[in-house]
């Protein structure tokens, strides 16, 4: 992409409504624009990151054998009456009427809808296990929408639902989700710690929330510092292997890590004092096992191996895709702006032309731009007729992990400058070498 043709409405002034750094940077870097309280338009670069996050979620779900689908944003109230949640959900649910006076609602979550699909089409245990998920906009009329996309009213969520014959199989689904989530967040450059949590209006027995530690997080968390040494890394897990998935769950949940809702001082006191931490965290996901709660209420049964109807065991699992942008920026920024992790960056590298209009420099930039694209990378070329300082300022603000600076002086000795946004370190290399290095950096990401 050429900057001259891009739509990147960078703000010169600091937006006053932003209370936390990620909200401020998202507005300043032209990623989002507020449409009304807690509701945002996603401008091209913000949307690009949102799409990258969605792609990572899809890839990791596919790896675990979960099936992507799409359910509507508008639901009928009838299904929610069946489960008993229409009245229970309260003011967070946005309720609307169609022209025929029928009660409808904007989906805050989709347990009822997916259970209805299941009961209509699945009748035998032989069709289990089944996990369906979607990445779809949700609406919750939050009392206090704030911090930009972090607590919106409209937000993008991945929501997944598993259907299993037995509690044991459903537990495996739970563990499998924990494993996929660990990998998903790490690919996004985040450490998200699974913490024992409270189930809230979804109801249920087992639940863990995934929290990214950050001063601006809304949840208070308590944990054993050893947990932050754990990484999932590049493990190749067989998702059908119950023992392997259970071992990962045990590894990542055996140390004390809880939100304030489930925190227990007496149990926490057993953690050696030097390892006890109290901090704040951003909830970026949650997994639930709730047994037969919805299948009982809505009659979702299958014929079991003994020929008798059995209520299926279910769980649901959510990732706050749009909130993740805020969480990633909270975790990766400095005084100058965003620092995107390579896995989620909107463009792989920025090209800064120091002397726009100089034939030789322009040609070198054009060539570099073409070579990067040929190598399968997605560069952003700042070809505007602007001062170098302004170009550097924009690049630092929007936070592309790598910058290639091209100027007449370097070109005389055949080099350009390759700079890491994170460390600020630069190397002078030939344009071909810069391309090769970037290809190596992004290999496998
Ligand atoms: P919270 O406690 O933050 O209100 P929740 O527990 O009600 O969230 P879930 O039903 O678990 O939310 O939804 C799954 C994920 O969706 C959450 O882990 C969070 O990352 C995201 N999410 C929930 N509410 C919002 C919101 N208002 N704005 C942005 N993301 C949200
Ligand atoms: Mg939650």
Short mmCIF file of C-alpha atoms in Angstrom, two decimals, residues 23 40 62 64 79 118 136 170-171 197 206 261 272 284 291 310-311 348 352 360 373 385 409:
data_model
loop_
_atom_site.label_atom_id
_atom_site.label_comp_id
_atom_site.label_asym_id
_atom_site.label_seq_id
_atom_site.Cartn_x
_atom_site.Cartn_y
_atom_site.Cartn_z
CA UNK A 23 -7.70 4.03 23.52
CA UNK A 40 -17.03 2.24 16.81
CA UNK A 62 -9.43 -25.26 12.59
CA UNK A 64 -8.57 -28.25 16.90
CA UNK A 79 -35.71 -19.05 22.14
CA UNK A 118 -28.29 -28.62 17.21
CA UNK A 136 -19.69 -12.28 15.08
CA UNK A 170 -17.22 -32.37 27.52
CA UNK A 171 -14.30 -32.01 29.89
CA UNK A 197 -13.36 -17.49 37.57
CA UNK A 206 -16.20 -25.06 35.42
CA UNK A 261 -14.49 -13.10 42.26
CA UNK A 272 5.35 -18.71 49.24
CA UNK A 284 -9.54 -11.48 26.79
CA UNK A 291 -23.31 -29.56 31.53
CA UNK A 310 -29.71 -38.42 26.45
CA UNK A 311 -29.29 -34.69 27.04
CA UNK A 348 4.88 -6.09 7.67
CA UNK A 352 10.31 5.75 4.35
CA UNK A 360 17.15 7.76 -7.79
CA UNK A 373 5.45 -7.64 -2.42
CA UNK A 385 5.89 14.72 0.04
CA UNK A 409 23.28 9.26 1.00
#
